XYZ file of C-alpha atoms in Angstrom:
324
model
C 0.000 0.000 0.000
C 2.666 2.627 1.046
C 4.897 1.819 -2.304
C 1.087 2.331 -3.871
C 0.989 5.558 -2.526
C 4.728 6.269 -3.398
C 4.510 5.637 -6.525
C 1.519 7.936 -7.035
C 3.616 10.699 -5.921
C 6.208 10.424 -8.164
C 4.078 10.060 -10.777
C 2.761 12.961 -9.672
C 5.620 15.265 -8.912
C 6.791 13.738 -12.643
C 3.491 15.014 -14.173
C 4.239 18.561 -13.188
C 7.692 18.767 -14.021
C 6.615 17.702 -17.235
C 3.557 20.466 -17.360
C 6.291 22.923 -15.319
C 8.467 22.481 -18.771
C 5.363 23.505 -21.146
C 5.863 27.576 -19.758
C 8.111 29.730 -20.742
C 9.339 32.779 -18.992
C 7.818 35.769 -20.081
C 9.900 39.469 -19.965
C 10.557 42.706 -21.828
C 13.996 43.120 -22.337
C 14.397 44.341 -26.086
C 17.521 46.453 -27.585
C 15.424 49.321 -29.367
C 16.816 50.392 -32.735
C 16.234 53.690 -33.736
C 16.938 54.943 -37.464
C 16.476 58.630 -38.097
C 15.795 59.891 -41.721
C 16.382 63.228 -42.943
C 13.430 64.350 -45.852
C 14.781 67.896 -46.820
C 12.162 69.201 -49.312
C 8.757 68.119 -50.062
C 8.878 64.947 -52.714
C 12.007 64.264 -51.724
C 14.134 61.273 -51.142
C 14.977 60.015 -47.567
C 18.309 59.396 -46.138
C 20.460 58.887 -43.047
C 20.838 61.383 -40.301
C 22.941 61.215 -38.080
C 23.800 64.038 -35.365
C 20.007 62.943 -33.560
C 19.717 61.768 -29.724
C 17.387 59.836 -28.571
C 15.574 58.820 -24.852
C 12.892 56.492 -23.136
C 10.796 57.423 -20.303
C 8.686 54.930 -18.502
C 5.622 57.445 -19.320
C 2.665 57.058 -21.566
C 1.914 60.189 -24.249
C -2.330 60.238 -22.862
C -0.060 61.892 -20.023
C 2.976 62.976 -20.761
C 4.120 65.163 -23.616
C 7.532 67.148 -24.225
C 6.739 70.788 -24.829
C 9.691 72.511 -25.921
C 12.712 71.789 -28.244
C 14.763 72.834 -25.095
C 12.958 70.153 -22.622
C 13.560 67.409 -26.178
C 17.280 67.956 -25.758
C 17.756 68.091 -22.183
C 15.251 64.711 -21.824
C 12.559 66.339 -20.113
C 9.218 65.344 -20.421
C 5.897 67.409 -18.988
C 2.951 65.998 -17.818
C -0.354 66.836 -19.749
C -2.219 67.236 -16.694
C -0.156 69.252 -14.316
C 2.423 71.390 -16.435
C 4.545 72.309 -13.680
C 5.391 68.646 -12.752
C 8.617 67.859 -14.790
C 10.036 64.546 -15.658
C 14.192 64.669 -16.373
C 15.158 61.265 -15.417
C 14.786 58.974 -18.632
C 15.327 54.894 -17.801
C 17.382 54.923 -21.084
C 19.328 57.172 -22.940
C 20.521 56.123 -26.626
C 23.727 55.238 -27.890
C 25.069 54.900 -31.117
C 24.161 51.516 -32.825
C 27.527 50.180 -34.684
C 26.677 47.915 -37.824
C 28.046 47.579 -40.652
C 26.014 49.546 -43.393
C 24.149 51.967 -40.809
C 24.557 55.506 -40.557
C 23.740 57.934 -37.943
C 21.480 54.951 -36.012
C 20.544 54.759 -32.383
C 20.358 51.533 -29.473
C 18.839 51.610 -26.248
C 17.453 49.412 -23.844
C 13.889 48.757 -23.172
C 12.567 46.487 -20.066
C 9.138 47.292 -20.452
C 5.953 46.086 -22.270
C 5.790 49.949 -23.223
C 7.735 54.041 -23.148
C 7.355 57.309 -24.014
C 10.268 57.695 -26.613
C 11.565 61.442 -27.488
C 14.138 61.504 -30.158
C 15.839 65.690 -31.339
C 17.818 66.573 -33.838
C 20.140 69.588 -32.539
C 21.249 70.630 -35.961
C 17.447 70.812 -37.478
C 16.575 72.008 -34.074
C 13.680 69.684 -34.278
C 11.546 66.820 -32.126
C 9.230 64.432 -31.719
C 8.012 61.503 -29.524
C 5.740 58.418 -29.774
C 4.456 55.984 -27.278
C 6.216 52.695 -28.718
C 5.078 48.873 -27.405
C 7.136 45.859 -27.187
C 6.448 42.187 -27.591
C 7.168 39.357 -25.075
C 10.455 38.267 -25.505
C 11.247 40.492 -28.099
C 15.167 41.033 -28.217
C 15.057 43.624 -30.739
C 12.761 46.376 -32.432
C 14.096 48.563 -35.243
C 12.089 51.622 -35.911
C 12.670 55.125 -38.380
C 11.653 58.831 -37.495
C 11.519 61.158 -40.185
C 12.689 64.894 -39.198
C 11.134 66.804 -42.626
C 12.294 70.667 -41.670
C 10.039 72.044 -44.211
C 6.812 71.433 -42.269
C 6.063 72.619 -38.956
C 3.737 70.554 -36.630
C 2.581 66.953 -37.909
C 2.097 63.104 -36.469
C 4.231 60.839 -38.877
C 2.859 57.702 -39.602
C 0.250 58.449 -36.842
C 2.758 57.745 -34.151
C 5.473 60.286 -34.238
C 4.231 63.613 -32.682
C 7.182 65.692 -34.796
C 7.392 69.739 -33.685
C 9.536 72.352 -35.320
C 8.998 75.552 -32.799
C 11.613 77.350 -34.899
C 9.866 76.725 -37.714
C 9.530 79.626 -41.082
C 7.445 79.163 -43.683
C 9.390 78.971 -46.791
C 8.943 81.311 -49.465
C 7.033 80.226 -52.504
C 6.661 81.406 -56.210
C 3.681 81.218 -58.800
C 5.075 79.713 -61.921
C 3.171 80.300 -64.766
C 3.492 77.956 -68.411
C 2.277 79.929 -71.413
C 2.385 76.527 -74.144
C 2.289 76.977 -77.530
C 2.606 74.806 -80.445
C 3.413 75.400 -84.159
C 1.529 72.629 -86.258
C 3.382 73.484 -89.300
C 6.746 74.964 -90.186
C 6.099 78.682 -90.556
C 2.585 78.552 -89.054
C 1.568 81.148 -86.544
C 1.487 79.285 -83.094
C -1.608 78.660 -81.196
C -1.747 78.013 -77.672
C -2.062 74.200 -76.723
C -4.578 73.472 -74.006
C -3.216 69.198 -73.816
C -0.371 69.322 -71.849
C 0.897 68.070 -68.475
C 3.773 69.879 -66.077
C 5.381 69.386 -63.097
C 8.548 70.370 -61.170
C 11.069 69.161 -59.019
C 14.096 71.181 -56.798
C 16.390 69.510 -58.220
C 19.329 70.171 -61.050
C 19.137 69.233 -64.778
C 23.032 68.648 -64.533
C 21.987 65.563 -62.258
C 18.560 64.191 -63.522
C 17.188 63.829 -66.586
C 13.190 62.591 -68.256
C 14.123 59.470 -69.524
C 11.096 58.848 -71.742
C 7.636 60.773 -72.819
C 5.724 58.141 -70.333
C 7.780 59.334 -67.553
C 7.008 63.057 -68.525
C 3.450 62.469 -68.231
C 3.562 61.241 -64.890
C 6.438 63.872 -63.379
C 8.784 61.248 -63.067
C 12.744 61.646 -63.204
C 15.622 59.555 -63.651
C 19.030 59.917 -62.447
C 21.891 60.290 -65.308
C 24.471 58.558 -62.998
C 22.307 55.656 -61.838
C 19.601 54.544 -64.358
C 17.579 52.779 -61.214
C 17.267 55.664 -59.186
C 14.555 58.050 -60.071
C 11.905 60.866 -58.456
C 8.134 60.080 -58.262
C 6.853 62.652 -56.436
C 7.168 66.087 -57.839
C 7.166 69.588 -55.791
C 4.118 71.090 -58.094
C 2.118 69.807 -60.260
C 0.717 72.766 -62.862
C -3.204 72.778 -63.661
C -4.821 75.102 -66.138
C -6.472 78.525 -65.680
C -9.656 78.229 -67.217
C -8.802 81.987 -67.871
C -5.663 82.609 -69.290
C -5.458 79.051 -70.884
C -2.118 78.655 -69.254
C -0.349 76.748 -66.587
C 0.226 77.212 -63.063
C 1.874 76.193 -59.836
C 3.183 76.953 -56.710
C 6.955 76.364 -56.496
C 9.101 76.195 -52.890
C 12.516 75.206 -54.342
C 15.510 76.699 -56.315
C 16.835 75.609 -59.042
C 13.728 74.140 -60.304
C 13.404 70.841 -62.945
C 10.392 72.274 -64.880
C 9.012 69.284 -66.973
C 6.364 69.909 -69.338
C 4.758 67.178 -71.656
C 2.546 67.941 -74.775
C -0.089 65.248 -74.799
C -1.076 66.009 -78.190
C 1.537 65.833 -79.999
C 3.186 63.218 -77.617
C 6.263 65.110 -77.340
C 7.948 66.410 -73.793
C 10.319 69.276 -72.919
C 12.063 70.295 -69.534
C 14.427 73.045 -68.193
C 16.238 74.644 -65.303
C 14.830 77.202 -64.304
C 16.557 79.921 -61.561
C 13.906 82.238 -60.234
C 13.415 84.667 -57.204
C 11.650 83.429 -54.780
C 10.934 86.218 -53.119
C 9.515 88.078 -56.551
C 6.387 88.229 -58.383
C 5.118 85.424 -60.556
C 7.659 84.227 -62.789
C 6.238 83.325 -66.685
C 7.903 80.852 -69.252
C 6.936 80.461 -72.458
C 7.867 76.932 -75.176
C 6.448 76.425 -78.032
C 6.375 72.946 -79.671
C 7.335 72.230 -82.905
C 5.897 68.593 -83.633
C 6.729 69.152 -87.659
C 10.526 68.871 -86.351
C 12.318 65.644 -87.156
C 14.846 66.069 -84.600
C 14.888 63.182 -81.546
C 16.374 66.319 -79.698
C 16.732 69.627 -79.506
C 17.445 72.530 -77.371
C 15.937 76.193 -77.664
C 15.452 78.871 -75.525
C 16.893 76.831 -72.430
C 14.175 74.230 -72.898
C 15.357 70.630 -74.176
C 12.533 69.229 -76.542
C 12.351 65.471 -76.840
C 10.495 63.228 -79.195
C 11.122 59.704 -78.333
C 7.477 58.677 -79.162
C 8.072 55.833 -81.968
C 4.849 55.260 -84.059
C 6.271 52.263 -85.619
C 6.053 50.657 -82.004
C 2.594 51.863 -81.811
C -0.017 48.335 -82.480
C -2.334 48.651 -85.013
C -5.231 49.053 -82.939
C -3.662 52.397 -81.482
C -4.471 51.227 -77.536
C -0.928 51.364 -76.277
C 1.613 53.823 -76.258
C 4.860 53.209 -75.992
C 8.178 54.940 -75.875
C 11.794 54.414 -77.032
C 15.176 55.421 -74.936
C 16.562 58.556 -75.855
């Protein structure tokens, strides 16, 4: 009977170890990797910046907030409730994350399921801060904060609360397209109402419009790397049911004026340098579709015609293009 009973136990005692092996421990104890990104115009490309510091509170943002860029870079947070009660005593402050290939990136430790995370930017003199969560047993997290200097107040990605208190609006220009085209050679122009224009801050010595396709959808390729190219233009012109000519509100010096005449199927594009801080600033092209040239250049404006109507199918549905 008592070996019954003994043997019972042990079974017992054998049965939990087993269970006892089925949990896991459970902690936060992640290495948080920040990367910050530097956006310096509007339509811009990203990349690395590195100068930016970087801090964890054990805080939540529904009552905490940092309300100065002087409080961002001496790690002080305020709480929402009470403004005169400080907080200046981060649990983690970060340090510079070395890794092959990474630029300007930031580590810290995290022991919690969840902090109040203020990263600055001393040369942009701007901030922001986010309430980031972390998983069970997560050992590492790698997050981006874009610092975009050309806007003032916004929430990035509807988690970065991003501030600029020094923050001046920049100036901006209206630039005005007066299009023209001359059917024939010798024919007195008339103004062409089918066209599509856009601009970019960028230089014609580095970028390029690679085909007529691209032109009509404001997009620009680099002349040193044929993979890299701009989507997003600064303006995009629309007509003035007026005038009959273009318009748009430029930000950015020396502009990449591109300007595509959907008629004809033929595209054009400049630098242009203009005073900001003038009046309106008018340019006027006028295309020449009874030209045989692939390219030409006249009055600062390069005019393309890479359209190819021998690639054209006979049904006429689909466009397409040829390098030039």
């Amino acid at each position: 009977m008592l070996n019954g009973k003994r043997l019972r136990i042990t079974a017992a005692l054998c049965l939990l170890a087993a269970l006892g092996g089925c949990f896991k421990d459970v902690s936060y104890d992640t290495s948080y990797v920040l990367k910050p990104l530097l956006q310096s115009a509007s339509g811009s490309d990203v990349e690395a910046l590195e100068g930016t510091l970087a801090y964890a509170f054990a805080a939540d943002t529904s009552e905490w907030e940092v309300t100065s860029y002087e409080d961002a870079l001496a790690g002080i947070i305020t709480s929402r409730r009470d403004p005169s009660l400080k907080d200046n005593a981060p649990m983690a402050t970060a340090e510079p994350y070395e890794a092959e290939g990474t630029r300007g990136w930031l580590t810290m430790r995290i022991t919690r399921s969840s902090a109040l995370v203020v990263a600055v930017n001393p040369e942009l003199r701007l901030y922001g801060y986010r309430q980031q969560g972390f998983g069970e047993n997560m050992p590492r997290l790698y997050s981006t904060v874009v610092f975009r200097p050309w806007k003032q107040s916004y929430d990035e990605s509807k988690s970065w609360f991003m501030r600029n208190d020094f923050y001046t609006p920049p100036l901006e220009a209206q630039y005005i397209i007066e299009p023209y085209v001359e059917t024939t050679e010798g024919a007195t122009p008339e103004q062409l109402t089918s066209l599509k224009a856009y601009a970019y801050a960028v230089d014609t010595t580095d970028w390029k419009v690679a085909t007529y396709d691209d032109a009509t959808l404001g997009i620009i390729t680099s002349k040193y790397d044929e993979e890299e190219t701009k989507r997003n233009p600064m303006a995009t012109a629309s007509r003035d049911s007026g005038t009959g000519n273009f318009t748009m509100t430029v930000s950015g010096t020396p502009l990449m004026v591109i300007v595509a005449d959907t008629r004809n199927r033929r595209y054009a594009y400049s630098r242009q340098d203009i005073d900001l801080s003038g009046g309106p600033y008018s340019a006027r092209l006028t295309f020449r579709p009874w030209r045989t040239d692939s390219v030409y250049v006249e009055d600062g404006w390069r005019f393309v015609n890479n359209y190819d109507p021998e690639a054209e199918p006979e049904n006429g549905t689909t466009l397409k293009t040829r390098q030039r």
